[in-house]
Tab-separated table of C-alpha atoms and ligand atoms in Angstrom:
chain	number	residue	atom	x	y	z
B	4	MET	CA	-23.451	-0.046	-16.637
B	5	LEU	CA	-22.740	1.348	-13.198
B	6	THR	CA	-21.297	4.823	-12.923
B	7	ARG	CA	-18.124	5.703	-11.040
B	8	ARG	CA	-17.760	9.304	-10.067
B	9	PHE	CA	-14.586	11.136	-11.056
B	10	THR	CA	-14.088	14.771	-11.984
B	11	GLY	CA	-12.975	15.816	-15.472
B	12	GLU	CA	-9.561	16.638	-14.012
B	13	GLN	CA	-9.299	13.144	-12.526
B	14	ARG	CA	-10.196	11.533	-15.846
B	15	LEU	CA	-7.447	13.528	-17.567
B	16	PHE	CA	-5.124	12.569	-14.722
B	17	ARG	CA	-5.915	8.901	-15.458
B	18	LEU	CA	-4.766	9.318	-19.051
B	19	ALA	CA	-1.604	11.097	-17.905
B	20	CYS	CA	-0.859	8.278	-15.424
B	21	ARG	CA	-1.455	5.662	-18.103
B	22	ARG	CA	0.912	7.393	-20.528
B	23	PHE	CA	3.564	7.892	-17.842
B	24	LEU	CA	3.424	4.250	-16.729
B	25	ALA	CA	3.638	2.972	-20.312
B	26	ARG	CA	6.633	5.189	-21.060
B	27	GLU	CA	8.618	5.379	-17.835
B	28	ILE	CA	7.737	2.435	-15.612
B	29	ALA	CA	6.376	-0.638	-17.428
B	30	PRO	CA	9.338	-0.965	-19.865
B	31	HIS	CA	11.769	-1.186	-16.922
B	32	MET	CA	9.863	-3.563	-14.645
B	33	ALA	CA	11.576	-6.745	-15.887
B	34	ARG	CA	15.028	-5.283	-15.236
B	35	TRP	CA	14.024	-3.936	-11.830
B	36	ARG	CA	12.604	-7.318	-10.891
B	37	ALA	CA	15.875	-8.947	-11.914
B	38	VAL	CA	17.976	-6.593	-9.763
B	39	GLY	CA	15.460	-6.493	-6.901
B	40	ARG	CA	14.866	-2.750	-6.747
B	41	VAL	CA	13.372	0.145	-8.650
B	42	ASP	CA	15.759	2.782	-10.077
B	43	ARG	CA	15.698	5.964	-8.020
B	44	GLU	CA	15.388	7.758	-11.339
B	45	ALA	CA	11.820	6.394	-11.650
B	46	PHE	CA	10.784	8.455	-8.637
B	47	ARG	CA	12.497	11.547	-9.998
B	48	ARG	CA	10.649	11.217	-13.279
B	49	ALA	CA	7.367	10.617	-11.468
B	50	GLY	CA	8.082	13.768	-9.486
B	51	GLU	CA	8.607	15.726	-12.701
B	52	ALA	CA	5.302	14.369	-13.992
B	53	GLY	CA	3.492	15.560	-10.840
B	54	LEU	CA	2.663	12.047	-9.610
B	55	LEU	CA	4.265	12.196	-6.157
B	56	CYS	CA	2.665	13.496	-2.952
B	57	PHE	CA	0.347	15.718	-4.983
B	58	TRP	CA	-1.664	16.281	-1.793
B	59	ALA	CA	1.166	18.597	-0.591
B	60	ALA	CA	0.617	22.351	-0.649
B	61	PRO	CA	1.640	24.176	-3.849
B	62	GLU	CA	4.216	26.271	-1.981
B	63	LEU	CA	6.001	22.997	-1.136
B	64	GLY	CA	5.886	21.814	-4.743
B	65	GLY	CA	2.649	19.807	-4.492
B	66	ALA	CA	-0.650	20.417	-6.212
B	67	GLY	CA	-2.853	20.601	-3.111
B	68	LEU	CA	-4.860	17.629	-4.434
B	69	ALA	CA	-6.025	15.933	-1.241
B	70	ASP	CA	-8.997	14.182	-2.915
B	71	PHE	CA	-8.093	10.497	-2.580
B	72	ARG	CA	-9.601	9.764	-5.995
B	73	PHE	CA	-6.367	11.086	-7.551
B	74	ASP	CA	-4.489	8.429	-5.584
B	75	GLN	CA	-7.103	5.860	-6.534
B	76	VAL	CA	-6.635	6.665	-10.215
B	77	LEU	CA	-2.827	6.386	-9.990
B	78	ILE	CA	-3.046	3.114	-8.045
B	79	GLU	CA	-5.565	1.609	-10.466
B	80	GLU	CA	-3.456	2.528	-13.469
B	81	THR	CA	-0.317	1.187	-11.788
B	82	GLN	CA	-1.987	-2.174	-11.196
B	83	SER	CA	-3.508	-2.256	-14.651
B	84	ALA	CA	-0.055	-1.687	-16.174
B	85	LEU	CA	1.264	-4.658	-14.136
B	86	CYS	CA	3.610	-2.422	-12.152
B	87	SER	CA	2.385	-3.386	-8.678
B	88	ASP	CA	5.897	-3.470	-7.270
B	89	TRP	CA	6.585	0.159	-8.126
B	90	GLY	CA	5.897	1.524	-4.643
B	91	VAL	CA	4.311	4.820	-5.593
B	92	ALA	CA	1.393	4.503	-3.171
B	93	LEU	CA	3.730	3.442	-0.379
B	94	HIS	CA	5.660	6.665	-0.960
B	95	ASN	CA	2.663	8.944	-1.580
B	96	ARG	CA	0.223	7.804	1.038
B	97	VAL	CA	1.334	4.921	3.267
B	98	ALA	CA	4.539	6.597	4.475
B	99	GLY	CA	3.595	10.011	3.043
B	100	GLY	CA	0.367	9.964	5.050
B	101	TYR	CA	2.408	10.330	8.252
B	102	LEU	CA	3.970	13.534	6.954
B	103	GLU	CA	0.621	14.835	5.779
B	104	ARG	CA	-1.090	14.122	9.084
B	105	LEU	CA	1.682	14.727	11.639
B	106	ALA	CA	4.545	16.819	10.271
B	107	THR	CA	4.843	20.368	11.575
B	108	PRO	CA	5.046	23.200	9.017
B	109	ALA	CA	8.819	23.283	9.616
B	110	GLN	CA	9.130	19.513	9.006
B	111	GLN	CA	6.940	19.782	5.914
B	112	SER	CA	9.119	22.586	4.539
B	113	ARG	CA	12.250	20.520	5.154
B	114	PHE	CA	11.101	17.232	3.724
B	115	LEU	CA	8.105	17.590	1.426
B	116	PRO	CA	9.757	19.372	-1.519
B	117	GLY	CA	12.067	16.350	-1.915
B	118	CYS	CA	9.175	13.898	-1.539
B	119	VAL	CA	7.230	15.716	-4.256
B	120	ALA	CA	10.254	15.898	-6.551
B	121	GLY	CA	11.116	12.222	-6.021
B	122	THR	CA	14.587	12.952	-4.650
B	123	THR	CA	13.497	11.897	-1.150
B	124	ILE	CA	12.028	8.381	-1.249
B	125	LEU	CA	9.918	7.435	1.760
B	126	ALA	CA	9.533	4.227	3.757
B	127	LEU	CA	7.591	3.218	6.847
B	128	ALA	CA	9.505	1.207	9.456
B	129	LEU	CA	7.195	-0.314	12.058
B	130	THR	CA	7.665	-4.091	11.937
B	131	GLU	CA	10.344	-5.947	13.915
B	132	PRO	CA	11.282	-9.613	13.960
B	133	GLN	CA	9.136	-10.294	17.046
B	134	ALA	CA	6.536	-7.560	16.441
B	135	GLY	CA	4.344	-7.504	13.334
B	136	SER	CA	0.636	-7.637	14.106
B	137	ASP	CA	1.462	-6.988	17.751
B	138	LEU	CA	3.122	-3.577	17.834
B	139	SER	CA	3.138	-3.570	21.623
B	140	ALA	CA	6.044	-6.044	21.310
B	141	LEU	CA	8.348	-3.503	19.630
B	142	GLU	CA	11.840	-3.481	21.095
B	143	THR	CA	13.465	-0.589	19.215
B	144	ARG	CA	14.104	2.114	21.807
B	145	ALA	CA	14.400	5.874	21.587
B	146	ARG	CA	16.216	7.398	24.581
B	147	PRO	CA	16.538	11.136	25.176
B	148	ALA	CA	20.187	12.207	24.883
B	149	ALA	CA	22.206	15.349	25.437
B	150	GLY	CA	21.768	18.246	23.036
B	151	GLY	CA	18.058	17.717	22.420
B	152	HIS	CA	18.574	14.433	20.585
B	153	PHE	CA	17.155	10.931	20.777
B	154	LEU	CA	19.275	7.816	20.443
B	155	LEU	CA	17.637	4.965	18.540
B	156	ASP	CA	18.675	1.349	19.060
B	157	GLY	CA	17.017	-1.723	17.627
B	158	ARG	CA	16.141	-3.607	14.495
B	159	LYS	CA	13.342	-3.487	11.909
B	160	THR	CA	12.408	-6.067	9.311
B	161	TYR	CA	10.353	-6.465	6.118
B	162	ILE	CA	10.766	-2.768	5.340
B	163	SER	CA	9.630	-1.975	1.799
B	164	HIS	CA	12.000	0.531	0.146
B	165	GLY	CA	14.460	-0.320	2.925
B	166	ALA	CA	17.324	-0.278	0.424
B	167	ILE	CA	16.374	2.821	-1.566
B	168	ALA	CA	14.625	5.088	0.934
B	169	ASP	CA	16.101	8.434	1.947
B	170	LEU	CA	13.697	9.048	4.809
B	171	PHE	CA	12.128	6.549	7.194
B	172	VAL	CA	9.174	6.997	9.507
B	173	VAL	CA	10.357	4.863	12.427
B	174	ALA	CA	8.343	3.688	15.424
B	175	ALA	CA	10.289	3.205	18.656
B	176	ARG	CA	9.497	2.690	22.325
B	177	THR	CA	9.886	5.838	24.362
B	178	ASP	CA	9.158	4.401	27.801
B	179	PRO	CA	11.042	1.306	29.007
B	180	ASP	CA	8.217	0.486	31.436
B	181	ASP	CA	5.274	0.836	29.072
B	182	PRO	CA	5.358	-0.961	25.709
B	183	ARG	CA	2.349	0.991	24.484
B	184	ARG	CA	4.174	4.328	24.639
B	185	LEU	CA	5.865	4.877	21.285
B	186	GLY	CA	7.385	7.765	19.394
B	187	LEU	CA	7.462	8.253	15.628
B	188	PHE	CA	10.718	9.645	14.239
B	189	LEU	CA	11.750	10.915	10.833
B	190	VAL	CA	15.111	9.263	10.275
B	191	GLU	CA	17.255	10.213	7.287
B	192	GLY	CA	18.801	7.191	5.606
B	193	ASP	CA	22.355	8.528	5.914
B	194	ARG	CA	22.373	9.000	9.700
B	195	PRO	CA	25.456	7.345	11.273
B	196	GLY	CA	24.549	4.112	13.037
B	197	LEU	CA	21.744	3.205	10.617
B	198	ALA	CA	22.615	0.142	8.527
B	199	ARG	CA	20.531	-1.585	5.889
B	200	GLY	CA	20.527	-5.370	5.634
B	201	ARG	CA	20.617	-7.234	2.365
B	202	PRO	CA	17.333	-7.280	0.442
B	203	LEU	CA	15.162	-10.224	1.473
B	204	ALA	CA	14.218	-12.724	-1.271
B	205	LYS	CA	10.429	-12.963	-1.660
B	206	LEU	CA	7.680	-14.908	-3.412
B	207	GLY	CA	6.585	-11.898	-5.496
B	208	ARG	CA	6.913	-8.123	-5.869
B	209	HIS	CA	10.520	-8.611	-6.813
B	210	ALA	CA	11.159	-5.030	-7.877
B	211	GLN	CA	10.100	-3.657	-4.495
B	212	ASP	CA	13.092	-4.118	-2.230
B	213	THR	CA	12.361	-5.353	1.291
B	214	CYS	CA	15.096	-5.056	3.897
B	215	GLU	CA	16.097	-5.278	7.490
B	216	LEU	CA	17.271	-2.072	9.167
B	217	PHE	CA	19.686	-1.879	12.108
B	218	PHE	CA	19.798	1.088	14.477
B	219	ASP	CA	22.910	1.336	16.584
B	220	GLY	CA	22.876	4.528	18.637
B	221	VAL	CA	21.371	6.547	15.770
B	222	ARG	CA	21.246	10.207	16.868
B	223	VAL	CA	18.026	11.871	15.782
B	224	PRO	CA	17.333	15.525	16.607
B	225	ALA	CA	14.176	16.361	18.530
B	226	GLU	CA	12.991	18.363	15.480
B	227	ASN	CA	12.548	14.985	13.741
B	228	LEU	CA	9.932	13.763	16.216
B	229	LEU	CA	6.566	13.369	14.458
B	230	GLY	CA	3.659	14.504	16.594
B	231	GLU	CA	3.933	14.205	20.352
B	232	LEU	CA	6.281	11.894	22.207
B	233	HIS	CA	4.653	8.671	23.543
B	234	ARG	CA	1.586	9.003	21.278
B	235	GLY	CA	2.961	6.967	18.353
B	236	LEU	CA	0.617	4.003	18.761
B	237	GLU	CA	-2.375	6.315	18.706
B	238	TYR	CA	-1.108	7.910	15.475
B	239	ILE	CA	-0.473	4.539	13.857
B	240	LYS	CA	-4.056	3.531	14.644
B	241	GLU	CA	-5.328	6.811	13.228
B	242	LEU	CA	-3.484	6.196	9.975
B	243	LEU	CA	-4.516	2.549	9.599
B	244	PRO	CA	-7.714	3.319	7.654
B	245	LEU	CA	-5.670	5.179	5.023
B	246	GLU	CA	-3.121	2.369	4.703
B	247	ARG	CA	-5.901	-0.195	4.410
B	248	LEU	CA	-7.784	1.865	1.878
B	249	VAL	CA	-4.647	2.018	-0.271
B	250	ALA	CA	-4.292	-1.769	0.030
B	251	ALA	CA	-7.967	-2.308	-0.870
B	252	VAL	CA	-7.803	-0.086	-3.948
B	253	GLU	CA	-4.595	-1.796	-5.076
B	254	ALA	CA	-5.983	-5.285	-4.568
B	255	LEU	CA	-9.220	-4.618	-6.365
B	256	ALA	CA	-7.496	-3.049	-9.354
B	257	ALA	CA	-5.139	-6.040	-9.548
B	258	ALA	CA	-8.143	-8.386	-9.391
B	259	TRP	CA	-9.815	-6.609	-12.319
B	260	LYS	CA	-6.595	-6.969	-14.284
B	261	ALA	CA	-6.418	-10.691	-13.472
B	262	LEU	CA	-10.025	-11.142	-14.568
B	263	ALA	CA	-9.420	-9.272	-17.846
B	264	LEU	CA	-6.308	-11.349	-18.605
B	265	THR	CA	-8.227	-14.556	-17.936
B	266	VAL	CA	-11.207	-13.550	-20.071
B	267	ASP	CA	-8.840	-12.760	-22.971
B	268	PHE	CA	-7.039	-16.054	-22.531
B	269	ALA	CA	-10.317	-18.013	-22.365
B	270	ARG	CA	-11.465	-16.444	-25.624
B	271	GLU	CA	-8.271	-17.405	-27.431
B	272	ARG	CA	-7.423	-20.806	-25.983
B	273	ARG	CA	-8.954	-23.710	-27.915
B	274	LEU	CA	-9.329	-27.229	-26.618
B	275	PHE	CA	-11.575	-30.158	-27.556
B	276	GLY	CA	-12.626	-28.233	-30.661
B	277	ARG	CA	-13.941	-25.144	-28.903
B	278	ALA	CA	-12.819	-22.072	-27.010
B	279	LEU	CA	-12.091	-22.360	-23.296
B	280	ALA	CA	-14.664	-19.583	-22.871
B	281	ASP	CA	-17.370	-21.915	-24.243
B	282	PHE	CA	-17.140	-24.367	-21.332
B	283	GLN	CA	-19.801	-23.759	-18.746
B	284	ASN	CA	-17.246	-24.195	-15.963
B	285	THR	CA	-15.210	-21.286	-17.348
B	286	ARG	CA	-18.249	-19.070	-17.810
B	287	PHE	CA	-19.650	-19.756	-14.344
B	288	ARG	CA	-16.345	-19.170	-12.580
B	289	LEU	CA	-15.652	-15.917	-14.377
B	290	ALA	CA	-19.240	-14.732	-14.001
B	291	SER	CA	-19.094	-15.253	-10.227
B	292	LEU	CA	-15.836	-13.349	-10.005
B	293	ARG	CA	-17.196	-10.499	-12.092
B	294	ALA	CA	-20.254	-10.186	-9.823
B	295	SER	CA	-18.069	-10.167	-6.715
B	296	LEU	CA	-15.643	-7.611	-8.160
B	297	SER	CA	-18.479	-5.297	-9.204
B	298	ALA	CA	-19.955	-5.385	-5.690
B	299	ALA	CA	-16.540	-4.861	-4.104
B	300	GLN	CA	-15.851	-1.906	-6.391
B	301	VAL	CA	-19.025	-0.162	-5.275
B	302	PHE	CA	-18.061	-0.723	-1.645
B	303	VAL	CA	-14.456	0.423	-2.076
B	304	ASP	CA	-15.580	3.521	-3.995
B	305	ALA	CA	-17.945	4.300	-1.110
B	306	CYS	CA	-15.006	3.953	1.291
B	307	VAL	CA	-12.979	6.369	-0.853
B	308	ALA	CA	-15.856	8.871	-0.708
B	309	ALA	CA	-16.102	8.381	3.067
B	310	PHE	CA	-12.354	8.959	3.412
B	311	ASN	CA	-12.636	12.188	1.431
B	312	ASP	CA	-15.425	13.290	3.773
B	313	GLY	CA	-13.346	12.403	6.863
B	314	ARG	CA	-15.820	9.636	7.767
B	315	LEU	CA	-13.976	6.419	6.934
B	316	GLY	CA	-14.052	4.296	10.065
B	317	ASP	CA	-11.378	1.857	11.087
B	318	ALA	CA	-13.733	-1.127	10.818
B	319	GLU	CA	-15.019	-0.188	7.355
B	320	ALA	CA	-11.461	0.251	6.072
B	321	ALA	CA	-10.678	-3.186	7.513
B	322	GLU	CA	-13.720	-4.623	5.700
B	323	ALA	CA	-12.626	-3.064	2.402
B	324	LYS	CA	-9.083	-4.402	2.732
B	325	LEU	CA	-10.252	-7.864	3.800
B	326	LEU	CA	-12.813	-8.123	1.009
B	327	ALA	CA	-10.547	-6.814	-1.754
B	328	THR	CA	-7.460	-8.837	-0.860
B	329	GLU	CA	-9.336	-12.110	-0.349
B	330	LEU	CA	-11.098	-11.522	-3.658
B	331	LEU	CA	-7.804	-10.756	-5.375
B	332	CYS	CA	-6.292	-14.005	-4.145
B	333	GLN	CA	-9.349	-15.948	-5.298
B	334	THR	CA	-9.277	-14.244	-8.710
B	335	VAL	CA	-5.589	-14.883	-9.373
B	336	ASP	CA	-5.956	-18.484	-8.232
B	337	GLU	CA	-8.897	-19.105	-10.579
B	338	GLY	CA	-6.998	-17.194	-13.260
B	339	VAL	CA	-3.939	-19.418	-13.009
B	340	GLN	CA	-6.163	-22.513	-13.039
B	341	LEU	CA	-7.959	-21.421	-16.203
B	342	HIS	CA	-4.663	-20.577	-17.906
B	343	GLY	CA	-3.468	-24.169	-17.333
B	344	GLY	CA	0.302	-24.654	-17.616
B	345	ALA	CA	0.692	-21.236	-19.223
B	346	GLY	CA	-0.471	-19.687	-15.966
B	347	TYR	CA	2.346	-21.313	-14.040
B	348	LEU	CA	5.118	-19.808	-16.150
B	349	ALA	CA	6.921	-16.937	-14.478
B	350	GLU	CA	6.804	-14.967	-17.719
B	351	SER	CA	2.985	-14.935	-17.845
B	352	PRO	CA	1.252	-11.873	-16.393
B	353	ILE	CA	-1.294	-13.968	-14.487
B	354	CYS	CA	1.563	-15.838	-12.783
B	355	GLN	CA	3.138	-12.565	-11.744
B	356	LEU	CA	-0.183	-11.264	-10.402
B	357	TYR	CA	-0.586	-14.519	-8.483
B	358	ALA	CA	2.833	-14.190	-6.854
B	359	ASP	CA	2.398	-10.482	-6.133
B	360	ALA	CA	-1.066	-10.955	-4.636
B	361	ARG	CA	-0.243	-13.302	-1.788
B	362	VAL	CA	1.309	-10.740	0.514
B	363	THR	CA	-1.759	-8.506	0.391
B	364	ARG	CA	-3.464	-10.804	2.915
B	365	ILE	CA	-0.505	-10.410	5.275
B	366	PHE	CA	0.633	-6.782	5.274
B	367	ALA	CA	-1.297	-3.672	6.295
B	368	GLY	CA	-3.201	-5.866	8.753
B	369	SER	CA	-3.402	-9.598	8.066
B	370	SER	CA	-6.829	-11.031	7.247
B	371	GLU	CA	-7.059	-12.483	10.760
B	372	VAL	CA	-6.245	-9.159	12.407
B	373	LEU	CA	-8.825	-7.448	10.194
B	374	LYS	CA	-11.501	-10.012	11.072
B	375	GLU	CA	-10.830	-9.400	14.760
B	376	ARG	CA	-11.231	-5.667	14.182
B	377	ILE	CA	-14.441	-6.103	12.202
B	378	ALA	CA	-15.871	-8.553	14.748
B	379	ARG	CA	-15.131	-6.139	17.594
B	380	ASN	CA	-17.169	-3.516	15.793
B	381	LEU	CA	-19.880	-6.014	14.899
B	382	PHE	CA	-20.564	-6.967	18.510
B	383	ALA	CA	-20.206	-3.427	19.822
B	384	THR	CA	-22.586	-1.713	17.379
B	385	GLN	CA	-25.579	-2.464	15.194
B	386	PRO	CA	-24.893	-5.294	12.720
B	387	PHE	CA	-26.251	-3.129	9.849
B	388	PRO	CA	-23.504	-0.542	9.379
B	389	PHE	CA	-25.170	2.171	7.283
B	390	VAL	CA	-26.445	5.598	8.196
B	391	GLU	CA	-28.923	7.429	6.017
B	392	THR	CA	-28.298	10.977	4.828
B	393	GLU	CA	-30.209	13.197	2.468
B	394	THR	CA	-28.798	13.511	-1.023
D	428	LIG	C1	6.554	-8.009	1.359
D	428	LIG	C2	6.321	-7.351	2.692
D	428	LIG	C3	6.430	-5.981	2.784
D	428	LIG	C4	6.251	-5.349	4.028
D	428	LIG	N1	6.443	-3.999	4.115
D	428	LIG	C5	6.453	-3.424	5.363
D	428	LIG	C6	6.828	-2.052	5.515
D	428	LIG	O1	7.117	-1.340	4.546
D	428	LIG	N2	6.870	-1.537	6.782
D	428	LIG	C7	6.563	-2.288	7.872
D	428	LIG	O2	6.619	-1.763	8.986
D	428	LIG	N3	6.191	-3.584	7.756
D	428	LIG	C8	6.141	-4.170	6.527
D	428	LIG	N4	5.793	-5.496	6.396
D	428	LIG	C9	5.464	-6.258	7.579
D	428	LIG	C10	4.002	-6.628	7.677
D	428	LIG	O3	3.236	-5.514	8.009
D	428	LIG	C11	3.900	-7.777	8.706
D	428	LIG	O4	4.449	-8.926	8.076
D	428	LIG	C12	2.479	-8.027	9.159
D	428	LIG	O5	2.048	-6.996	10.006
D	428	LIG	C13	2.352	-9.364	9.918
D	428	LIG	O6	3.274	-9.417	10.950
D	428	LIG	P1	4.204	-10.728	11.122
D	428	LIG	O7	4.844	-10.989	9.805
D	428	LIG	O8	5.089	-10.485	12.282
D	428	LIG	O9	3.214	-11.899	11.407
D	428	LIG	P2	2.531	-12.185	12.834
D	428	LIG	O10	1.993	-10.945	13.390
D	428	LIG	O11	3.486	-12.972	13.673
D	428	LIG	O12	1.336	-13.126	12.398
D	428	LIG	C14	1.479	-14.550	12.224
D	428	LIG	C15	0.077	-15.123	12.012
D	428	LIG	O13	-0.717	-14.845	13.171
D	428	LIG	C16	-1.936	-14.290	12.759
D	428	LIG	N5	-2.469	-13.404	13.781
D	428	LIG	C17	-1.966	-12.234	14.213
D	428	LIG	N6	-2.753	-11.671	15.143
D	428	LIG	C18	-3.814	-12.517	15.291
D	428	LIG	C19	-4.994	-12.491	16.087
D	428	LIG	N7	-5.235	-11.484	16.926
D	428	LIG	N8	-5.860	-13.530	15.981
D	428	LIG	C20	-5.602	-14.555	15.146
D	428	LIG	N9	-4.512	-14.622	14.363
D	428	LIG	C21	-3.627	-13.626	14.441
D	428	LIG	C22	-1.582	-13.518	11.510
D	428	LIG	O14	-2.737	-13.259	10.741
D	428	LIG	C23	-0.661	-14.489	10.828
D	428	LIG	O15	-1.407	-15.444	10.128
D	428	LIG	C24	5.916	-6.121	5.161
D	428	LIG	C25	5.771	-7.503	5.040
D	428	LIG	C26	5.978	-8.117	3.831
D	428	LIG	C27	5.862	-9.625	3.756
């Protein structure tokens, strides 16, 4: 058995997450999937349980737990409980990471207590209809206006939590002549001129609402600018490793769940007088997946440790996300195949994992974008990417 390293506190945290998910989240998932959004109350309860933005300082309500293994534990338990469309990691780290990294003390004091309590739900609004992988094609503009304000005009799409978020991190062009100069703005959901489109129907993750956003002369005070004006693209690139690490941890945990479900099914299902698990085809397929998942877990855990040490490189995070999401999609596909017709029924957990998995190869850097990033690093540095340190 390989060892994974967690502190005693993190192991207790895992049990607390598991209990919370079983009591407060999993029983509601079917209803949330039917209505296309998670109840806001779920975030409030998670806040009460100490599961939101726990990296924040205690004086702002947080627990000062910046060790990413706490996030890893919560993400793994969320996937294991089949609650992948409860966007807790999106709130805590993907959007929350921008507040952690860039918000001034004054901005943190204004916004973080609500994020920790679950009364302020976060979303990240980068993508536009013509600008997904290519953020230099963004058209949303932020123009300086009288009274120390900016005026935002434009349109975003595919925004997770678009319908329920209270606070958006929005990327907008700040220089009409240079598409690479962006600003990042904290935009409250109730600002006049901000409209939310209807939720977009999707293949999976039905409980996580995904919306268009429309900005029509939205006045945002200069105090809501995150970091320095014009440096938004640089900040987005800085935060990519964190977003990709979250995606890798999520994908790998979902893949383990898919493997476990398939192993259980193969044990139980009988055909031609024996268990499905007794066919060599079944055993070989599942054995290969298990070997790949074990190797990926060691790599992703090493990336988590590197992140905690401030050493996780952009290319390594891209490798982790590429590996974990491709492996997830392979695992759910094999899982559905081994389940036979039962795996194609919407009510079966493996079917849900299959539908939820597909987007992981598209968002947070599509597989093609990640391969480009990894290849750039490959040809610029030594092919063998490890450094040796003393233990
Ligand atoms: C369910 C869902 C939730 C999302 N949530 C959010 C969110 O909360 N916030 C947000 O800002 N965005 C969100 N997105 C958007 C997501 O990040 C984008 O969809 C993603 O970046 C891809 O952009 P695109 O859809 O415009 O595809 P495109 O960028 O147009 O890509 C089309 C194809 O071209 C390929 N491609 C791109 N670049 C290259 C290249 N250099 N070489 C070769 N091939 C390439 C891509 O891999 C893809 O196959 C979400 C998307 C989905 C589907």
